[in-house]
Short mmCIF file of N, CA and C and ligand atoms in Angstrom, two decimals:
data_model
loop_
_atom_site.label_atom_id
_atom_site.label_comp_id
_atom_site.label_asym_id
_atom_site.label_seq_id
_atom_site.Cartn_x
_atom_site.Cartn_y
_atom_site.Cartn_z
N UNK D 1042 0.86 -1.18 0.00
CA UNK D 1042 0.00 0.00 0.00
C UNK D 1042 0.90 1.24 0.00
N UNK D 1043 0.56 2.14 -0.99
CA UNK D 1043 1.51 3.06 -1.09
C UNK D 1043 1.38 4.37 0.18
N UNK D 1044 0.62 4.42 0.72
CA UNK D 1044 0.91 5.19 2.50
C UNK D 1044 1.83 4.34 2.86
N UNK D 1045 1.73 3.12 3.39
CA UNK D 1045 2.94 2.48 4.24
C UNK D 1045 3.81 2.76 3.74
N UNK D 1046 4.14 2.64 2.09
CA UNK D 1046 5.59 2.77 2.20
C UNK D 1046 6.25 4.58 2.33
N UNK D 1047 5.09 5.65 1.91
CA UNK D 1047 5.13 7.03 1.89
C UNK D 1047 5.26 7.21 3.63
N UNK D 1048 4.81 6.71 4.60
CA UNK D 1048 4.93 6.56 6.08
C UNK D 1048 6.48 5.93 6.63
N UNK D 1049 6.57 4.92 5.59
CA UNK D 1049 8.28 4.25 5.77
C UNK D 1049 9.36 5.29 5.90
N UNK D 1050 9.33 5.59 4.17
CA UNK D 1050 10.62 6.56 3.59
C UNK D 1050 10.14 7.86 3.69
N UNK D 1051 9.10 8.51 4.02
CA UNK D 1051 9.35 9.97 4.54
C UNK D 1051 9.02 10.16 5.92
N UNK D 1052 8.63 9.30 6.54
CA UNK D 1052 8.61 9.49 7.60
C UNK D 1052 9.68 9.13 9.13
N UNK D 1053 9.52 7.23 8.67
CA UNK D 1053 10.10 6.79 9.74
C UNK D 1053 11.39 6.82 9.60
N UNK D 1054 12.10 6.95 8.45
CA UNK D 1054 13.20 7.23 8.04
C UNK D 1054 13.66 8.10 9.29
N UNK D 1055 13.40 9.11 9.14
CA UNK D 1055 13.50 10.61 9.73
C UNK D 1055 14.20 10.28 11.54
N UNK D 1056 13.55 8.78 11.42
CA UNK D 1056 13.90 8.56 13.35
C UNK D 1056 15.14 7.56 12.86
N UNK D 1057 15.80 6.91 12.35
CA UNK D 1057 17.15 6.04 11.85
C UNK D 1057 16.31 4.73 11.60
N UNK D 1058 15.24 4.83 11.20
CA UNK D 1058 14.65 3.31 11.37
C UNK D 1058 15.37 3.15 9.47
N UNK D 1059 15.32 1.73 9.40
CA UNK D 1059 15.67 1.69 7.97
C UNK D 1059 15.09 0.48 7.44
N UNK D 1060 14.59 0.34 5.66
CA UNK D 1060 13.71 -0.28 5.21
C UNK D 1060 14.19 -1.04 3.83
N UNK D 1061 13.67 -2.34 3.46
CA UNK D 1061 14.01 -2.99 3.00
C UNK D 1061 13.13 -3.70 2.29
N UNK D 1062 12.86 -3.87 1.18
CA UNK D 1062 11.63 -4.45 0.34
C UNK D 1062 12.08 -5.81 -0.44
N UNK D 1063 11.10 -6.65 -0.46
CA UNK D 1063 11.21 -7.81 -1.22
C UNK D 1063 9.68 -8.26 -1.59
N UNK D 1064 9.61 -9.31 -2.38
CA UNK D 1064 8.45 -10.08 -3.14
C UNK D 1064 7.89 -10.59 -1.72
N UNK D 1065 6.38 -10.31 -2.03
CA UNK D 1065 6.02 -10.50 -0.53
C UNK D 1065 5.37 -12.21 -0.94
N UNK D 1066 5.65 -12.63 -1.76
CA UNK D 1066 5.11 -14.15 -2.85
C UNK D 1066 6.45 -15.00 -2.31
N UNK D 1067 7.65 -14.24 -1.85
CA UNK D 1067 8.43 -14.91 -1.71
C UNK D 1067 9.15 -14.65 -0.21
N UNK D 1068 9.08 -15.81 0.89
CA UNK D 1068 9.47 -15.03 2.53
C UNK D 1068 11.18 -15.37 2.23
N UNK D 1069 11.82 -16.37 1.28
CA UNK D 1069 13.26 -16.45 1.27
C UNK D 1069 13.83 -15.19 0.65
N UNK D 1070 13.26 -14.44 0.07
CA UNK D 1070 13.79 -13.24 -0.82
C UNK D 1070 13.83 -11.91 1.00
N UNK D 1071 12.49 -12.05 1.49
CA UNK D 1071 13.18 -11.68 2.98
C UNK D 1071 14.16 -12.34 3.87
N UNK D 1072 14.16 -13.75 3.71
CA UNK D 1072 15.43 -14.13 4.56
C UNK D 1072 16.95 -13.29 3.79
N UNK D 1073 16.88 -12.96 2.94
CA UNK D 1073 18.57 -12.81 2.47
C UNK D 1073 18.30 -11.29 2.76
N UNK D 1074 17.27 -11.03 3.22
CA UNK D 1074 17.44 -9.47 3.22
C UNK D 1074 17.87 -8.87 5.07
N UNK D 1075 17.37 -10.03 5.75
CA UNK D 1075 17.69 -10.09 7.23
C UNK D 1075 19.26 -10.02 7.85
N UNK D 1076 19.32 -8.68 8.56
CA UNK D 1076 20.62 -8.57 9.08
C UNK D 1076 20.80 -8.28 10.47
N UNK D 1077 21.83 -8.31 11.08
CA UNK D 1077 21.64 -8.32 12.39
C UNK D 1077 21.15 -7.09 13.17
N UNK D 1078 20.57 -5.74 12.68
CA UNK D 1078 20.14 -4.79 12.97
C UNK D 1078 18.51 -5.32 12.42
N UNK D 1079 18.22 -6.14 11.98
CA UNK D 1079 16.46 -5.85 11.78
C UNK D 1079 15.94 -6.44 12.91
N UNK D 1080 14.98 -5.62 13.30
CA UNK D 1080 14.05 -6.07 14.35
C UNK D 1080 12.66 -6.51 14.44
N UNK D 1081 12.28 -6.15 12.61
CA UNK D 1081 10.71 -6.59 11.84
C UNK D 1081 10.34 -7.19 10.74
N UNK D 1082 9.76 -8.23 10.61
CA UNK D 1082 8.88 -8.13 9.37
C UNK D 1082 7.67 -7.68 9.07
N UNK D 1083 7.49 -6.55 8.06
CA UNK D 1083 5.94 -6.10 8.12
C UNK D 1083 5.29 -6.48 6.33
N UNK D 1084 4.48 -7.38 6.19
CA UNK D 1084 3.96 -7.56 5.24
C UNK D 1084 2.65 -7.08 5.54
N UNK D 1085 1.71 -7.26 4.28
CA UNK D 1085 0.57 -6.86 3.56
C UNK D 1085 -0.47 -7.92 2.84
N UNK D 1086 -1.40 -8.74 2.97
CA UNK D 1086 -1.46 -9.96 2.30
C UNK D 1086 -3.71 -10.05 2.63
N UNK D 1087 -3.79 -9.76 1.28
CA UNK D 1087 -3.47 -9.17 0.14
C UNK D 1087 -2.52 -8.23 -0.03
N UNK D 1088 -2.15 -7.95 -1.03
CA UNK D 1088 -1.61 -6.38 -1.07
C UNK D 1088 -2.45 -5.22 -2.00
N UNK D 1089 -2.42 -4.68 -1.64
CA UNK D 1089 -3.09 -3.02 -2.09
C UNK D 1089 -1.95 -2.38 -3.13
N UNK D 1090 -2.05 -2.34 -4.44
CA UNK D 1090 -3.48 -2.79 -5.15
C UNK D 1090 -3.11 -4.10 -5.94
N UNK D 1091 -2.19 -4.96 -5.85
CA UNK D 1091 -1.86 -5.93 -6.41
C UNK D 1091 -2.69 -7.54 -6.43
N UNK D 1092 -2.94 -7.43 -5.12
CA UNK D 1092 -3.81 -8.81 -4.68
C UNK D 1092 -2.86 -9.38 -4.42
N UNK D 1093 -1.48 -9.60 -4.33
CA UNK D 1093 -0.73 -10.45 -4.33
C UNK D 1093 -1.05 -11.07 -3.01
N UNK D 1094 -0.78 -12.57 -2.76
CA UNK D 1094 -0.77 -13.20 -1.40
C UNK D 1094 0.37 -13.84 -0.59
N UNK D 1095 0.41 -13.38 0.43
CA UNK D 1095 1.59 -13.88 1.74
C UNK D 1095 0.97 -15.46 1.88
N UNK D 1096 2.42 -15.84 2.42
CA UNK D 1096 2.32 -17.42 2.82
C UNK D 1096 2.73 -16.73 4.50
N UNK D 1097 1.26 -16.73 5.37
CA UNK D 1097 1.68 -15.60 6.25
C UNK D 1097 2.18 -16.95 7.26
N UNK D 1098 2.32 -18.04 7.12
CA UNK D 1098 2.52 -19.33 8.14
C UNK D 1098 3.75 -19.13 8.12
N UNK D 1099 4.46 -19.24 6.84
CA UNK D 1099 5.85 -19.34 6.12
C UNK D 1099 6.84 -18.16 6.97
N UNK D 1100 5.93 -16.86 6.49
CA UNK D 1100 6.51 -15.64 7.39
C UNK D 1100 6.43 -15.62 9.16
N UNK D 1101 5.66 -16.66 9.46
CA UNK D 1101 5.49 -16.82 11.13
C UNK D 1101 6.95 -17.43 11.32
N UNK D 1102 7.05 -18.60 10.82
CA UNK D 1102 8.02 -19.59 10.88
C UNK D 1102 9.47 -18.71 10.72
N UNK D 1103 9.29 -18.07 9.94
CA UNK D 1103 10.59 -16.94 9.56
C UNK D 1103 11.31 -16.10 10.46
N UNK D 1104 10.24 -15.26 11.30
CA UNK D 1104 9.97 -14.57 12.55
C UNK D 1104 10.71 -15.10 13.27
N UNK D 1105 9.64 -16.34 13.95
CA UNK D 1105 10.12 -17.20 14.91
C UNK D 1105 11.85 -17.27 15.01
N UNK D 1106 12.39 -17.97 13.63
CA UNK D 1106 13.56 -18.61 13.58
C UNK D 1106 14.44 -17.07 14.02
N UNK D 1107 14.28 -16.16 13.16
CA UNK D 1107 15.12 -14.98 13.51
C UNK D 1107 15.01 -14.18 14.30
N UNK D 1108 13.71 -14.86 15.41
CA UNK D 1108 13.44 -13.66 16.23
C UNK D 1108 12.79 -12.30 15.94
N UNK D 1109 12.83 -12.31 15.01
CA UNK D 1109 11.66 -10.63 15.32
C UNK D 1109 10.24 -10.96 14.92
N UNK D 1110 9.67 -9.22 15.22
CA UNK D 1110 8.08 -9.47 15.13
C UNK D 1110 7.85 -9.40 13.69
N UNK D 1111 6.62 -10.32 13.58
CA UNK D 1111 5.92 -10.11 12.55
C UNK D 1111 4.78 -9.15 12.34
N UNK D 1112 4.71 -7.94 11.89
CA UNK D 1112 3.48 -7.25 11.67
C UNK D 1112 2.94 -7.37 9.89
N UNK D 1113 1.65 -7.49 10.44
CA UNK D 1113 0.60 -7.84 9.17
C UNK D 1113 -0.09 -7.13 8.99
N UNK D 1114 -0.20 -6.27 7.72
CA UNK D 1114 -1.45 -5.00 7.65
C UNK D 1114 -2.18 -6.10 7.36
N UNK D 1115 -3.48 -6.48 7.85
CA UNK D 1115 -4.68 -7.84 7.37
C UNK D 1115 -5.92 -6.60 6.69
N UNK D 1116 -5.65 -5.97 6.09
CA UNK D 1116 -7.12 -4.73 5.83
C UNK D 1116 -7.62 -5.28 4.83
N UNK D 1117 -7.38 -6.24 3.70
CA UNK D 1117 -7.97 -6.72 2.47
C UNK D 1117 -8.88 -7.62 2.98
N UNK D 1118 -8.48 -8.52 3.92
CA UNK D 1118 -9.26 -10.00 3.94
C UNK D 1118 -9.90 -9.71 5.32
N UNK D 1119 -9.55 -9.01 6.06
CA UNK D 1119 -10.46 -8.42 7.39
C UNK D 1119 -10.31 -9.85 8.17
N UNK D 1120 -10.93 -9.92 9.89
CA UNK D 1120 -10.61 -10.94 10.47
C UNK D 1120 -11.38 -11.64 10.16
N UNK D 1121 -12.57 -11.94 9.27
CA UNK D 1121 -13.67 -13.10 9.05
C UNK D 1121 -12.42 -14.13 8.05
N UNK D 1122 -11.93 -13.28 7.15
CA UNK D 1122 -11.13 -14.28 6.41
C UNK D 1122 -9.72 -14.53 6.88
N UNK D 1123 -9.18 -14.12 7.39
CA UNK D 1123 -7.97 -14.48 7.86
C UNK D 1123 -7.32 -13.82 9.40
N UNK D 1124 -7.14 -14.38 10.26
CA UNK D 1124 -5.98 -14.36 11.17
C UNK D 1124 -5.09 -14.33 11.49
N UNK D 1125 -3.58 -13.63 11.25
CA UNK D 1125 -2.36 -13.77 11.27
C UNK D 1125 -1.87 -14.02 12.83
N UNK D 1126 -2.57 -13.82 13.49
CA UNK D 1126 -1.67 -13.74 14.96
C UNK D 1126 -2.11 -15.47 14.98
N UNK D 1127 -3.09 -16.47 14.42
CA UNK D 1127 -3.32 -17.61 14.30
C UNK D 1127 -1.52 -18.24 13.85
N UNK D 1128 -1.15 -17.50 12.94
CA UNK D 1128 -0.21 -17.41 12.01
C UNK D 1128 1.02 -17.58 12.02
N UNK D 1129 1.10 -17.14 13.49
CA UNK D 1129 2.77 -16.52 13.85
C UNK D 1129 2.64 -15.01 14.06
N UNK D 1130 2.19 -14.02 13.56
CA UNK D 1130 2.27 -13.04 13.60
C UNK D 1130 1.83 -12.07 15.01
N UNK D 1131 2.84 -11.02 15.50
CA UNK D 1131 2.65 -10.78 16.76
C UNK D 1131 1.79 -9.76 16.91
N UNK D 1132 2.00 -8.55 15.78
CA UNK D 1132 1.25 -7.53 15.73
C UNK D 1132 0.21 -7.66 14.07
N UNK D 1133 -1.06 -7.43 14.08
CA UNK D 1133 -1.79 -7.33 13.07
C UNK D 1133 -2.85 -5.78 13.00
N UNK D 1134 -2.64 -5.12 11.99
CA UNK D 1134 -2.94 -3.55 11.51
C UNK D 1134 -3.84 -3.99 10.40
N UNK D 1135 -5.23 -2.81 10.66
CA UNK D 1135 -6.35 -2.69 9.60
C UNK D 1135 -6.17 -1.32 9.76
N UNK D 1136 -6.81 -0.99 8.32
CA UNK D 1136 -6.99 0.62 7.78
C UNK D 1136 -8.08 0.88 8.80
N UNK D 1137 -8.03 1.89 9.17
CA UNK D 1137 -9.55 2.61 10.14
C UNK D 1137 -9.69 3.57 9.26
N UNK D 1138 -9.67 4.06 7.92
CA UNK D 1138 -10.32 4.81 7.47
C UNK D 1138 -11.15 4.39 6.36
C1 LIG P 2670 -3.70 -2.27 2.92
C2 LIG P 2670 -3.97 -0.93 3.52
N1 LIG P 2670 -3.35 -0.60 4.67
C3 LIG P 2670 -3.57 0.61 5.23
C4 LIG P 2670 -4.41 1.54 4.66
C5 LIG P 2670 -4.56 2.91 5.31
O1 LIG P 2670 -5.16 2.82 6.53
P1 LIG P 2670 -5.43 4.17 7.34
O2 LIG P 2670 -5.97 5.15 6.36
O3 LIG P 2670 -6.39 3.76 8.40
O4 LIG P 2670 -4.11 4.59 7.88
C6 LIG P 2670 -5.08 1.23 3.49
C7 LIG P 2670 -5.99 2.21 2.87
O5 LIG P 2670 -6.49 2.03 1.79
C8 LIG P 2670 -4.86 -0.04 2.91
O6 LIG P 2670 -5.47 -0.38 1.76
#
């Protein structure tokens, strides 16, 4: 969703946080991106406006192994269709507007 990433790079930037993008179709294209300063994974699944879909189990399992949190914007499929904290995922974000 193009706010998150306009919220990423003009915003959170601004505090030293730093950001890193990969195929969200693919959680190994985030493993090679994992370094010893990351402290998150934040996917999107669906994604806005792509549809593309997270293997959000895959990304739990990922988490887990490396230790950090998983956050999930879930705003496409809402909680009737999907659950990420079911998932692995520690923190889960919907649009409120
Ligand atoms: C996937 C996704 N996340 C977040 C948002 C924005 O949420 P908010 O406006 O509540 O910050 C949207 C808005 O369309 C969205 O589609």
């Amino acid at each position: 969703y193009g706010g998150t990433y306009r919220l990423f790079e003009q915003v959170l930037v601004q505090y030293g946080i730093k950001f890193a993008y990969a195929d969200i179709r693919n959680p190994q294209e985030f493993e090679t991106l994992i370094t010893e300063n990351t402290k998150a994974l934040f996917i999107e699944s669906p994604t806005n406006p792509l549809m593309q879909k997270a293997d959000i189990k895959a990304f739990g399992e990922l988490a887990k192994k490396k230790n950090l949190l998983l956050i999930v914007d879930n705003t496409f499929y809402t909680p009737l269709l999907q659950q990420p904290i079911n998932d692995g995922a520690h923190i889960v974000i919907h649009s409120a507007t």
